[in-house]
Tab-separated table of C-alpha atoms in Angstrom:
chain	number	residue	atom	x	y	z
A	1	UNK	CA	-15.005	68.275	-19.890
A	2	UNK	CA	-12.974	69.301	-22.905
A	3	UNK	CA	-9.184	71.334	-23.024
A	4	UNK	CA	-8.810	75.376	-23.235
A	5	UNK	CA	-8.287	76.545	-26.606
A	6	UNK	CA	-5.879	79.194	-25.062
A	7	UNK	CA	-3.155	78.195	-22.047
A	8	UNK	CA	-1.590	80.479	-20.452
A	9	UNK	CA	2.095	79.498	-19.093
A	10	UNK	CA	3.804	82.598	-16.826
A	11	UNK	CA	6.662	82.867	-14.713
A	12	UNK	CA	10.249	85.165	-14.429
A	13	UNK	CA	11.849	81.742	-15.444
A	14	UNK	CA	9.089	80.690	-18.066
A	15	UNK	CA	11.691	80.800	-20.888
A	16	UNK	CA	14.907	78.836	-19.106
A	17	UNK	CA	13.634	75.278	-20.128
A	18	UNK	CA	14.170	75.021	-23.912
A	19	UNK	CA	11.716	72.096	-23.690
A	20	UNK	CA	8.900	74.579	-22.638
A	21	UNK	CA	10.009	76.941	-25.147
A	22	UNK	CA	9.413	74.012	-28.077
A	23	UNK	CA	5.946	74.034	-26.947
A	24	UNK	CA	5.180	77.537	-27.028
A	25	UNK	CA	3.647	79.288	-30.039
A	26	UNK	CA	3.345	82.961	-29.020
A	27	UNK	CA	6.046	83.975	-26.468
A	28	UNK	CA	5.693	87.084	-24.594
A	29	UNK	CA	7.346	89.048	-22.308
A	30	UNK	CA	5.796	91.514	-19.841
A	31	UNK	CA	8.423	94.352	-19.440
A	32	UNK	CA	8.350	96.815	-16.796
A	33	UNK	CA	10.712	100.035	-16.001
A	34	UNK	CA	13.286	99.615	-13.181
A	35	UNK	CA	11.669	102.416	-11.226
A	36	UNK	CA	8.695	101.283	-11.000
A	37	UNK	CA	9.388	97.328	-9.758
A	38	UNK	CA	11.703	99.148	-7.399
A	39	UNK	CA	8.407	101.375	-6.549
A	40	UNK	CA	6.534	98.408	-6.155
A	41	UNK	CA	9.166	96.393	-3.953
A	42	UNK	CA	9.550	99.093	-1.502
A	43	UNK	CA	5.227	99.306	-1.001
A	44	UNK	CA	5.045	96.304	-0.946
A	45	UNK	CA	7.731	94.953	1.525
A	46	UNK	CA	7.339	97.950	3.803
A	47	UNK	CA	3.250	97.982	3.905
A	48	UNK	CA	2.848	95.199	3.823
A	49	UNK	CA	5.719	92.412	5.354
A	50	UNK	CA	6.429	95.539	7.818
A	51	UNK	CA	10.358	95.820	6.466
A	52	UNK	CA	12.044	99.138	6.864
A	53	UNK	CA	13.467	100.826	4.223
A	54	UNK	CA	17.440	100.290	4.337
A	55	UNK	CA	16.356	96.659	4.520
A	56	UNK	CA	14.807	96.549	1.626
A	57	UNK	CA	17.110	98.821	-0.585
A	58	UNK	CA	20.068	96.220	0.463
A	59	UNK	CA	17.891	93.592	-0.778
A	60	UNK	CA	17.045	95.207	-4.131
A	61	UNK	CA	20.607	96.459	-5.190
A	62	UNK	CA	22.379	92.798	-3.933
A	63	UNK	CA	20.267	90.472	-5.185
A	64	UNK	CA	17.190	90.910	-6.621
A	65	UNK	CA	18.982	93.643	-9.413
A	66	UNK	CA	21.560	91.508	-9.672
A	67	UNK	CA	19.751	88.475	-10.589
A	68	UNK	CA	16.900	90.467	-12.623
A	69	UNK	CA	20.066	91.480	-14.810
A	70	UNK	CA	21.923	88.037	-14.854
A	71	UNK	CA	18.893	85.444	-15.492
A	72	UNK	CA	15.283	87.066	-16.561
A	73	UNK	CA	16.974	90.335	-18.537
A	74	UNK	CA	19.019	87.499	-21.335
A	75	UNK	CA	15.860	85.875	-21.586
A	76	UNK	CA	13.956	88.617	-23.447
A	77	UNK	CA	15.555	87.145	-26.519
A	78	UNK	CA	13.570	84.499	-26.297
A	79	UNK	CA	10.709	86.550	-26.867
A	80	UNK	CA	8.070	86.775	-29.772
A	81	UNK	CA	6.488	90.023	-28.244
A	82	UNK	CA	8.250	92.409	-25.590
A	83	UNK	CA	5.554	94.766	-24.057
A	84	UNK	CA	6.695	97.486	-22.480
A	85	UNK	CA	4.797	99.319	-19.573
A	86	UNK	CA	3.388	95.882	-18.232
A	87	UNK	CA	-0.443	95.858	-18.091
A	88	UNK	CA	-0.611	99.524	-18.859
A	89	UNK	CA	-0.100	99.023	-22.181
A	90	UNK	CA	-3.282	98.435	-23.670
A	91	UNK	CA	-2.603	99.075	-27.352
A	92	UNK	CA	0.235	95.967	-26.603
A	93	UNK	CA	-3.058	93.631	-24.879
A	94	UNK	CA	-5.599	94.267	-27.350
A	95	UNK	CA	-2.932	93.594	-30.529
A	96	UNK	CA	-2.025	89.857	-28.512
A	97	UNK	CA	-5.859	89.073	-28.139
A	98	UNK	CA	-6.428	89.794	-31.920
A	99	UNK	CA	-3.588	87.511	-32.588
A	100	UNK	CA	-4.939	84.683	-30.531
A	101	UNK	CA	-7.927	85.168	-31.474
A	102	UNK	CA	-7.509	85.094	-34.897
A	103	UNK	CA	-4.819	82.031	-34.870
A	104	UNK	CA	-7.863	80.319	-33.086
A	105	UNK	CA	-10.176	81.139	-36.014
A	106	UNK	CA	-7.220	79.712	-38.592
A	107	UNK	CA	-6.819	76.675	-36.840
A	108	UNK	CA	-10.550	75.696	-36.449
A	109	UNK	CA	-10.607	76.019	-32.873
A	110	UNK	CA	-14.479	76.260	-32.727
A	111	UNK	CA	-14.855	73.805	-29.597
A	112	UNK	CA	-17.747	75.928	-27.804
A	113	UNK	CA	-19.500	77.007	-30.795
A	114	UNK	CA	-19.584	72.683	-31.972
A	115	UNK	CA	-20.839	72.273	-28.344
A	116	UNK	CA	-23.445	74.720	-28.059
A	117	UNK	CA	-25.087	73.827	-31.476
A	118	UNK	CA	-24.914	70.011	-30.653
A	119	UNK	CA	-27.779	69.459	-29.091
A	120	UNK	CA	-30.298	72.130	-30.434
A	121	UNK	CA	-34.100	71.039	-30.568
A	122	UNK	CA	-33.295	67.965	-28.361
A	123	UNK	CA	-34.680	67.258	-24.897
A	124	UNK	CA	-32.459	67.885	-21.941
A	125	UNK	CA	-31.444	64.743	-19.799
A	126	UNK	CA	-32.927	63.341	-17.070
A	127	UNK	CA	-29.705	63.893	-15.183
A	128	UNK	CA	-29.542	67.787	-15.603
A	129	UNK	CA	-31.596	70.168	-13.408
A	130	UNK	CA	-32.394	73.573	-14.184
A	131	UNK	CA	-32.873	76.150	-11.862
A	132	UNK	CA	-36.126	77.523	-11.706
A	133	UNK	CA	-36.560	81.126	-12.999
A	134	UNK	CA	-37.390	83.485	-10.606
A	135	UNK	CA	-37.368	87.723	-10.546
A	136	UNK	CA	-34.656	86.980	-8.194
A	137	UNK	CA	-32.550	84.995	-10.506
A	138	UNK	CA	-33.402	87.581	-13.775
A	139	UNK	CA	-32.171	90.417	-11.583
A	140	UNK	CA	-28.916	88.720	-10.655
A	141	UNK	CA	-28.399	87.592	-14.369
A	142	UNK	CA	-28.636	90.865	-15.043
A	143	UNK	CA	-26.320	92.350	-13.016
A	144	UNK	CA	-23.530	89.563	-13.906
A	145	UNK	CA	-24.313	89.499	-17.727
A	146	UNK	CA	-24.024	93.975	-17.617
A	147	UNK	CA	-20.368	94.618	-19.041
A	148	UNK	CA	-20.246	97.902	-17.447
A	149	UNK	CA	-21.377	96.063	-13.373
A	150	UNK	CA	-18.250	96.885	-11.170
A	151	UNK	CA	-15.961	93.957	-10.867
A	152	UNK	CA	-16.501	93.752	-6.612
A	153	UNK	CA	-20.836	93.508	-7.425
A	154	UNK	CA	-19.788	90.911	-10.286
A	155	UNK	CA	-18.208	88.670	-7.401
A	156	UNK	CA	-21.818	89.661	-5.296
A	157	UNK	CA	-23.968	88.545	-7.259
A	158	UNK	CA	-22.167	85.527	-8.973
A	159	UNK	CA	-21.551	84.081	-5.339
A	160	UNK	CA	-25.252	85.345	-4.508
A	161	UNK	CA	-26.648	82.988	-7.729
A	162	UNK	CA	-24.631	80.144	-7.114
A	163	UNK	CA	-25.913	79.521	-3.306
A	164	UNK	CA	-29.252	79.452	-4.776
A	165	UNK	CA	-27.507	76.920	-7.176
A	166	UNK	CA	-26.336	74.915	-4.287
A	167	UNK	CA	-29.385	74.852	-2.607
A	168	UNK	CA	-31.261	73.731	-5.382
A	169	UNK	CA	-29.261	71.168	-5.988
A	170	UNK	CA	-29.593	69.806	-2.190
A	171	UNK	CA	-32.861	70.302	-2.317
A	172	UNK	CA	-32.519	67.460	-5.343
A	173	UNK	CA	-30.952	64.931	-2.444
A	174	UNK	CA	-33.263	62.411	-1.135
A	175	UNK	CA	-35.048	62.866	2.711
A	176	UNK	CA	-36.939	60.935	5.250
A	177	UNK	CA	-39.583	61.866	6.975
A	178	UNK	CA	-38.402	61.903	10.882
A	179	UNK	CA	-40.325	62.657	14.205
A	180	UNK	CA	-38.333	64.967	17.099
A	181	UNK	CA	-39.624	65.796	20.748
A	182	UNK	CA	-39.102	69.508	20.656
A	183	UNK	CA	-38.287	70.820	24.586
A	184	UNK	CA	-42.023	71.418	25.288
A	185	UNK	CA	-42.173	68.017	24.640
A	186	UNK	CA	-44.289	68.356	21.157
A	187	UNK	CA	-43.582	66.149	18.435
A	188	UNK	CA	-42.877	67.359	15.654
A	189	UNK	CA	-42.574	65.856	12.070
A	190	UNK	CA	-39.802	66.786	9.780
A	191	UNK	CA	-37.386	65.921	6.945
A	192	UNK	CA	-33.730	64.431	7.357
A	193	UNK	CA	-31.295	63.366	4.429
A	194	UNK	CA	-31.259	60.169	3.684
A	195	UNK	CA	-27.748	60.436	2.277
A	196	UNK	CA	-24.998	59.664	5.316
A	197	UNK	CA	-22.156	61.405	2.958
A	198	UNK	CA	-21.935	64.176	0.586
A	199	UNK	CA	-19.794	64.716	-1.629
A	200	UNK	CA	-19.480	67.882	-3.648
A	201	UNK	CA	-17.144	68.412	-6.861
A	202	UNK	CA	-15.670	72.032	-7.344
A	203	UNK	CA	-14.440	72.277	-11.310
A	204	UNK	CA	-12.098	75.230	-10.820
A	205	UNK	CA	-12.690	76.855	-14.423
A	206	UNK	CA	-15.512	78.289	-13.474
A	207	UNK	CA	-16.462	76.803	-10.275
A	208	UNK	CA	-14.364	78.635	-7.730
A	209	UNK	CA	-17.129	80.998	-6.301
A	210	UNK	CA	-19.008	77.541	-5.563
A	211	UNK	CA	-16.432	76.645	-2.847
A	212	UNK	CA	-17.848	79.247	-0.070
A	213	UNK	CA	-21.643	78.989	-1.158
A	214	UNK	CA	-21.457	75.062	-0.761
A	215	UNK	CA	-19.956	75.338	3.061
């Protein structure tokens, strides 16, 4: 396990703690016009938390206005980087990710490249099983390593190529061969795990489609 090179800290109140500000090298804030949060409040609330519409005008103009104007508004001075148009603005996105990424480069932040170089023309351990390759597993690969695959066939076939994962690796557990009486009163010989508990370790960084696959 090693530390992201980049961490990302959001919130409406991300810049009240002067602490957290200390600790922040790029500060940005995500600006977005007052018609359209109010656009996205009323769809929102009405579609989908089933509130009418005087309901959640009242709501709007008493408090949530209100306290946009009094608390998060002040706080844009706080800011390294105001982008206007929220995630619209691309021109805004791409200029932040050459920043980073080039304050990553000055800094020597080179982590993955040190990792993946490491252990060139040495064996793999003992302790690390590869899954076989199969057509199968070269189509999926190539659907998930395609920039252009949709983002919904991405999540497909990622969750598709980790159950094989999964059931490679239980395939990896120990068994013991076991004899049942079927109803017709056959026996028949069979496998059973010789494991009484399992216990399966889900590292959310990239991990998260292996929750479902490993139920």
């Amino acid at each position: 396990m090693y530390g992201a090179n980049v961490i990302i800290f959001e919130g409406i109140m991300a810049f009240y703690n002067s602490d957290v500000l200390k600790m922040l090298d790029m500060k940005v804030f995500v600006d977005t016009d007052a018609d359209i949060r109010l656009a996205r409040r009323l769809k929102r609330d009405i579609s989908q938390r089933g509130r009418d519409l005087q309901g959640v005008l009242k709501q709007y103009c008493n408090m949530v206005k209100p306290s946009f104007s009094h608390y998060i508004a002040p706080s844009m001075i706080h800011a390294d980087i105001i982008v206007p148009r929220g995630g619209d603005n691309t021109v805004a996105i791409e200029l932040i990710v050459r920043h980073v990424h080039k304050q990553l480069q000055a800094r020597g932040f080179k982590l993955r490249e040190t990792l993946a170089m490491s252990y060139v023309g040495q064996p793999l351990p003992s302790s690390i099983h590869l899954l076989p390759s199969t057509p199968q597993t070269q189509g999926l690969h190539t659907f998930i390593r395609n920039k252009d695959t949709p983002k919904d066939e991405f999540i497909f076939y990622s969750k598709r190529l980790i159950r094989l994962v999964i059931e490679f690796a239980l395939s990896l557990l120990p068994f013991k061969d076991v004899i049942v009486d079927t109803p017709q009163c056959v026996p028949y010989s069979g496998k059973r795990c010789a494991s009484d508990k399992i216990c399966g370790v889900s590292i959310l960084r990239a991990g998260e489609t292996m929750e479902t696959s490993s139920l």
